[in-house]
Amino acid sequence: AAQPAASAWPSRALRLVAPFPEGGASDRVARLLAPELQRRIAQPVFVDNRPGAEGNIGCAEVAGSSDDHTLLVGNVGTHAINPLLSSHLPYDPVKDFAPISLLATVPLVLVINPDIAQAHGIRTVADLVRVAQAQPGRLLIACGSNGHYTHLAAELFKRMTQTDMQHFPHRTTAAAQR
């Protein structure tokens, strides 16, 4: 007997959930992906930001979605870091998701306010380390919120350089850059 033809997927609009606020890396990747994906699948594609709880709110929404037209544009935090920081996630990063593709890599950069750099003679990373070691606890490191991968990278930097700088968390990485 002939098998019925499989229905074409997607049959309607796709929703790309970015589990972080507008302006962050996941949002930017989703917004770059959406028009190209829309062109290729001939269906509308829209980005839906669902920020909160370090990406857990958006991830939980996608994990609990009963349709097959909701996709997550997440990052390392939602699936690798958050499970280590909380034993009560509203989703299982392994069982509730099937990986599709690595969309982007996002390098981390170390920048400093130019006025502070000039005032302290900081032109290199070595200069920054020298100043931080000479003034423990005086310099601030602006990062995403507690547990964000930028926060963990800053803590690793402090540990590797044996410096004491204060973590100054922001609600978003975009806000930390201001």
mmCIF file of N, CA and C in Angstrom, residues 114-174:
data_model
loop_
_atom_site.group_PDB
_atom_site.id
_atom_site.type_symbol
_atom_site.label_atom_id
_atom_site.label_comp_id
_atom_site.label_asym_id
_atom_site.label_seq_id
_atom_site.Cartn_x
_atom_site.Cartn_y
_atom_site.Cartn_z
ATOM 1 N N PRO A 114 37.865 54.771 28.487
ATOM 2 C CA PRO A 114 39.091 55.483 28.118
ATOM 3 C C PRO A 114 39.567 56.487 29.166
ATOM 4 N N ASP A 115 38.651 57.099 29.897
ATOM 5 C CA ASP A 115 39.060 58.043 30.944
ATOM 6 C C ASP A 115 39.792 57.320 32.069
ATOM 7 N N ILE A 116 39.294 56.146 32.448
ATOM 8 C CA ILE A 116 39.954 55.361 33.500
ATOM 9 C C ILE A 116 41.308 54.868 33.005
ATOM 10 N N ALA A 117 41.350 54.416 31.763
ATOM 11 C CA ALA A 117 42.616 53.945 31.193
ATOM 12 C C ALA A 117 43.661 55.051 31.207
ATOM 13 N N GLN A 118 43.266 56.249 30.799
ATOM 14 C CA GLN A 118 44.210 57.365 30.766
ATOM 15 C C GLN A 118 44.639 57.761 32.176
ATOM 16 N N ALA A 119 43.702 57.814 33.096
ATOM 17 C CA ALA A 119 44.019 58.226 34.470
ATOM 18 C C ALA A 119 44.992 57.270 35.150
ATOM 19 N N HIS A 120 44.939 55.992 34.778
ATOM 20 C CA HIS A 120 45.788 54.989 35.435
ATOM 21 C C HIS A 120 46.923 54.485 34.547
ATOM 22 N N GLY A 121 47.065 55.050 33.360
ATOM 23 C CA GLY A 121 48.130 54.616 32.460
ATOM 24 C C GLY A 121 47.943 53.190 31.962
ATOM 25 N N ILE A 122 46.707 52.801 31.711
ATOM 26 C CA ILE A 122 46.423 51.437 31.249
ATOM 27 C C ILE A 122 46.308 51.439 29.728
ATOM 28 N N ARG A 123 47.262 50.739 29.084
ATOM 29 C CA ARG A 123 47.246 50.610 27.621
ATOM 30 C C ARG A 123 47.254 49.154 27.185
ATOM 31 N N THR A 124 47.566 48.261 28.119
ATOM 32 C CA THR A 124 47.649 46.835 27.798
ATOM 33 C C THR A 124 46.984 46.036 28.914
ATOM 34 N N VAL A 125 46.792 44.755 28.667
ATOM 35 C CA VAL A 125 46.249 43.876 29.705
ATOM 36 C C VAL A 125 47.217 43.824 30.886
ATOM 37 N N ALA A 126 48.508 43.807 30.599
ATOM 38 C CA ALA A 126 49.503 43.788 31.681
ATOM 39 C C ALA A 126 49.374 45.032 32.554
ATOM 40 N N ASP A 127 49.117 46.183 31.942
ATOM 41 C CA ASP A 127 48.905 47.414 32.713
ATOM 42 C C ASP A 127 47.670 47.289 33.599
ATOM 43 N N LEU A 128 46.597 46.741 33.051
ATOM 44 C CA LEU A 128 45.368 46.550 33.829
ATOM 45 C C LEU A 128 45.631 45.650 35.026
ATOM 46 N N VAL A 129 46.335 44.561 34.808
ATOM 47 C CA VAL A 129 46.643 43.627 35.899
ATOM 48 C C VAL A 129 47.492 44.326 36.958
ATOM 49 N N ARG A 130 48.478 45.093 36.523
ATOM 50 C CA ARG A 130 49.345 45.819 37.468
ATOM 51 C C ARG A 130 48.517 46.757 38.342
ATOM 52 N N VAL A 131 47.621 47.535 37.733
ATOM 53 C CA VAL A 131 46.789 48.478 38.484
ATOM 54 C C VAL A 131 45.842 47.729 39.412
ATOM 55 N N ALA A 132 45.232 46.668 38.927
ATOM 56 C CA ALA A 132 44.295 45.891 39.753
ATOM 57 C C ALA A 132 45.003 45.254 40.944
ATOM 58 N N GLN A 133 46.217 44.781 40.745
ATOM 59 C CA GLN A 133 46.966 44.185 41.856
ATOM 60 C C GLN A 133 47.404 45.242 42.865
ATOM 61 N N ALA A 134 47.679 46.445 42.387
ATOM 62 C CA ALA A 134 48.103 47.525 43.280
ATOM 63 C C ALA A 134 46.931 48.121 44.052
ATOM 64 N N GLN A 135 45.712 47.961 43.534
ATOM 65 C CA GLN A 135 44.525 48.542 44.166
ATOM 66 C C GLN A 135 43.433 47.479 44.303
ATOM 67 N N PRO A 136 43.644 46.485 45.148
ATOM 68 C CA PRO A 136 42.657 45.400 45.269
ATOM 69 C C PRO A 136 41.259 45.928 45.618
ATOM 70 N N GLY A 137 40.272 45.423 44.888
ATOM 71 C CA GLY A 137 38.887 45.774 45.175
ATOM 72 C C GLY A 137 38.438 47.125 44.669
ATOM 73 N N ARG A 138 39.314 47.885 44.043
ATOM 74 C CA ARG A 138 38.958 49.242 43.594
ATOM 75 C C ARG A 138 38.363 49.274 42.193
ATOM 76 N N LEU A 139 38.802 48.377 41.325
ATOM 77 C CA LEU A 139 38.291 48.380 39.958
ATOM 78 C C LEU A 139 37.026 47.533 39.870
ATOM 79 N N LEU A 140 36.123 47.946 38.996
ATOM 80 C CA LEU A 140 34.871 47.219 38.768
ATOM 81 C C LEU A 140 34.931 46.489 37.434
ATOM 82 N N ILE A 141 34.335 45.309 37.401
ATOM 83 C CA ILE A 141 34.167 44.577 36.147
ATOM 84 C C ILE A 141 32.676 44.551 35.846
ATOM 85 N N ALA A 142 32.286 45.215 34.773
ATOM 86 C CA ALA A 142 30.880 45.229 34.359
ATOM 87 C C ALA A 142 30.616 44.013 33.484
ATOM 88 N N CYS A 143 29.624 43.230 33.868
ATOM 89 C CA CYS A 143 29.284 41.992 33.156
ATOM 90 C C CYS A 143 27.781 41.831 33.128
ATOM 91 N N GLY A 144 27.381 40.762 32.451
ATOM 92 C CA GLY A 144 25.986 40.363 32.536
ATOM 93 C C GLY A 144 25.690 39.936 33.962
ATOM 94 N N SER A 145 24.496 39.506 34.208
ATOM 95 C CA SER A 145 24.057 39.171 35.563
ATOM 96 C C SER A 145 24.844 38.008 36.160
ATOM 97 N N ASN A 146 24.632 37.765 37.439
ATOM 98 C CA ASN A 146 25.323 36.682 38.132
ATOM 99 C C ASN A 146 25.106 35.361 37.407
ATOM 100 N N GLY A 147 26.199 34.656 37.147
ATOM 101 C CA GLY A 147 26.126 33.374 36.476
ATOM 102 C C GLY A 147 26.174 33.450 34.968
ATOM 103 N N HIS A 148 26.081 34.656 34.408
ATOM 104 C CA HIS A 148 26.170 34.813 32.954
ATOM 105 C C HIS A 148 27.581 34.431 32.514
ATOM 106 N N TYR A 149 27.728 33.970 31.282
ATOM 107 C CA TYR A 149 29.058 33.548 30.844
ATOM 108 C C TYR A 149 30.074 34.682 30.887
ATOM 109 N N THR A 150 29.645 35.938 30.747
ATOM 110 C CA THR A 150 30.586 37.047 30.885
ATOM 111 C C THR A 150 31.052 37.192 32.331
ATOM 112 N N HIS A 151 30.174 36.913 33.270
ATOM 113 C CA HIS A 151 30.540 36.933 34.686
ATOM 114 C C HIS A 151 31.560 35.831 34.973
ATOM 115 N N LEU A 152 31.303 34.627 34.474
ATOM 116 C CA LEU A 152 32.235 33.524 34.709
ATOM 117 C C LEU A 152 33.582 33.791 34.050
ATOM 118 N N ALA A 153 33.575 34.400 32.865
ATOM 119 C CA ALA A 153 34.832 34.751 32.206
ATOM 120 C C ALA A 153 35.607 35.779 33.026
ATOM 121 N N ALA A 154 34.903 36.744 33.606
ATOM 122 C CA ALA A 154 35.562 37.747 34.448
ATOM 123 C C ALA A 154 36.163 37.104 35.691
ATOM 124 N N GLU A 155 35.430 36.175 36.290
ATOM 125 C CA GLU A 155 35.960 35.481 37.472
ATOM 126 C C GLU A 155 37.192 34.660 37.112
ATOM 127 N N LEU A 156 37.183 34.039 35.945
ATOM 128 C CA LEU A 156 38.352 33.286 35.487
ATOM 129 C C LEU A 156 39.533 34.227 35.265
ATOM 130 N N PHE A 157 39.280 35.386 34.666
ATOM 131 C CA PHE A 157 40.335 36.377 34.456
ATOM 132 C C PHE A 157 40.946 36.797 35.788
ATOM 133 N N LYS A 158 40.096 37.085 36.772
ATOM 134 C CA LYS A 158 40.587 37.484 38.095
ATOM 135 C C LYS A 158 41.439 36.383 38.715
ATOM 136 N N ARG A 159 40.986 35.163 38.573
ATOM 137 C CA ARG A 159 41.723 34.041 39.160
ATOM 138 C C ARG A 159 43.076 33.852 38.468
ATOM 139 N N MET A 160 43.072 33.923 37.144
ATOM 140 C CA MET A 160 44.308 33.720 36.388
ATOM 141 C C MET A 160 45.321 34.833 36.629
ATOM 142 N N THR A 161 44.839 36.042 36.889
ATOM 143 C CA THR A 161 45.736 37.185 37.081
ATOM 144 C C THR A 161 45.972 37.506 38.554
ATOM 145 N N GLN A 162 45.338 36.742 39.422
ATOM 146 C CA GLN A 162 45.451 36.960 40.869
ATOM 147 C C GLN A 162 45.138 38.416 41.230
ATOM 148 N N THR A 163 43.997 38.868 40.728
ATOM 149 C CA THR A 163 43.549 40.227 41.008
ATOM 150 C C THR A 163 42.224 40.182 41.753
ATOM 151 N N ASP A 164 41.924 41.285 42.415
ATOM 152 C CA ASP A 164 40.661 41.420 43.137
ATOM 153 C C ASP A 164 39.933 42.627 42.569
ATOM 154 N N MET A 165 38.989 42.345 41.665
ATOM 155 C CA MET A 165 38.157 43.396 41.086
ATOM 156 C C MET A 165 36.712 43.059 41.422
ATOM 157 N N GLN A 166 35.903 44.087 41.633
ATOM 158 C CA GLN A 166 34.509 43.865 42.023
ATOM 159 C C GLN A 166 33.638 43.574 40.811
ATOM 160 N N HIS A 167 32.835 42.527 40.931
ATOM 161 C CA HIS A 167 31.863 42.220 39.880
ATOM 162 C C HIS A 167 30.709 43.201 40.010
ATOM 163 N N PHE A 168 30.405 43.872 38.919
ATOM 164 C CA PHE A 168 29.304 44.826 38.881
ATOM 165 C C PHE A 168 28.285 44.299 37.881
ATOM 166 N N PRO A 169 27.328 43.473 38.357
ATOM 167 C CA PRO A 169 26.394 42.830 37.434
ATOM 168 C C PRO A 169 25.371 43.804 36.868
ATOM 169 N N HIS A 170 25.011 43.547 35.629
ATOM 170 C CA HIS A 170 23.966 44.306 34.947
ATOM 171 C C HIS A 170 22.873 43.344 34.515
ATOM 172 N N ARG A 171 21.714 43.885 34.252
ATOM 173 C CA ARG A 171 20.587 43.056 33.821
ATOM 174 C C ARG A 171 20.863 42.388 32.475
ATOM 175 N N THR A 172 21.599 43.075 31.620
ATOM 176 C CA THR A 172 21.927 42.547 30.301
ATOM 177 C C THR A 172 23.380 42.846 29.975
ATOM 178 N N THR A 173 23.929 42.099 29.017
ATOM 179 C CA THR A 173 25.293 42.399 28.583
ATOM 180 C C THR A 173 25.330 43.723 27.829
ATOM 181 N N ALA A 174 24.247 44.055 27.139
ATOM 182 C CA ALA A 174 24.192 45.344 26.439
ATOM 183 C C ALA A 174 24.316 46.493 27.438
#
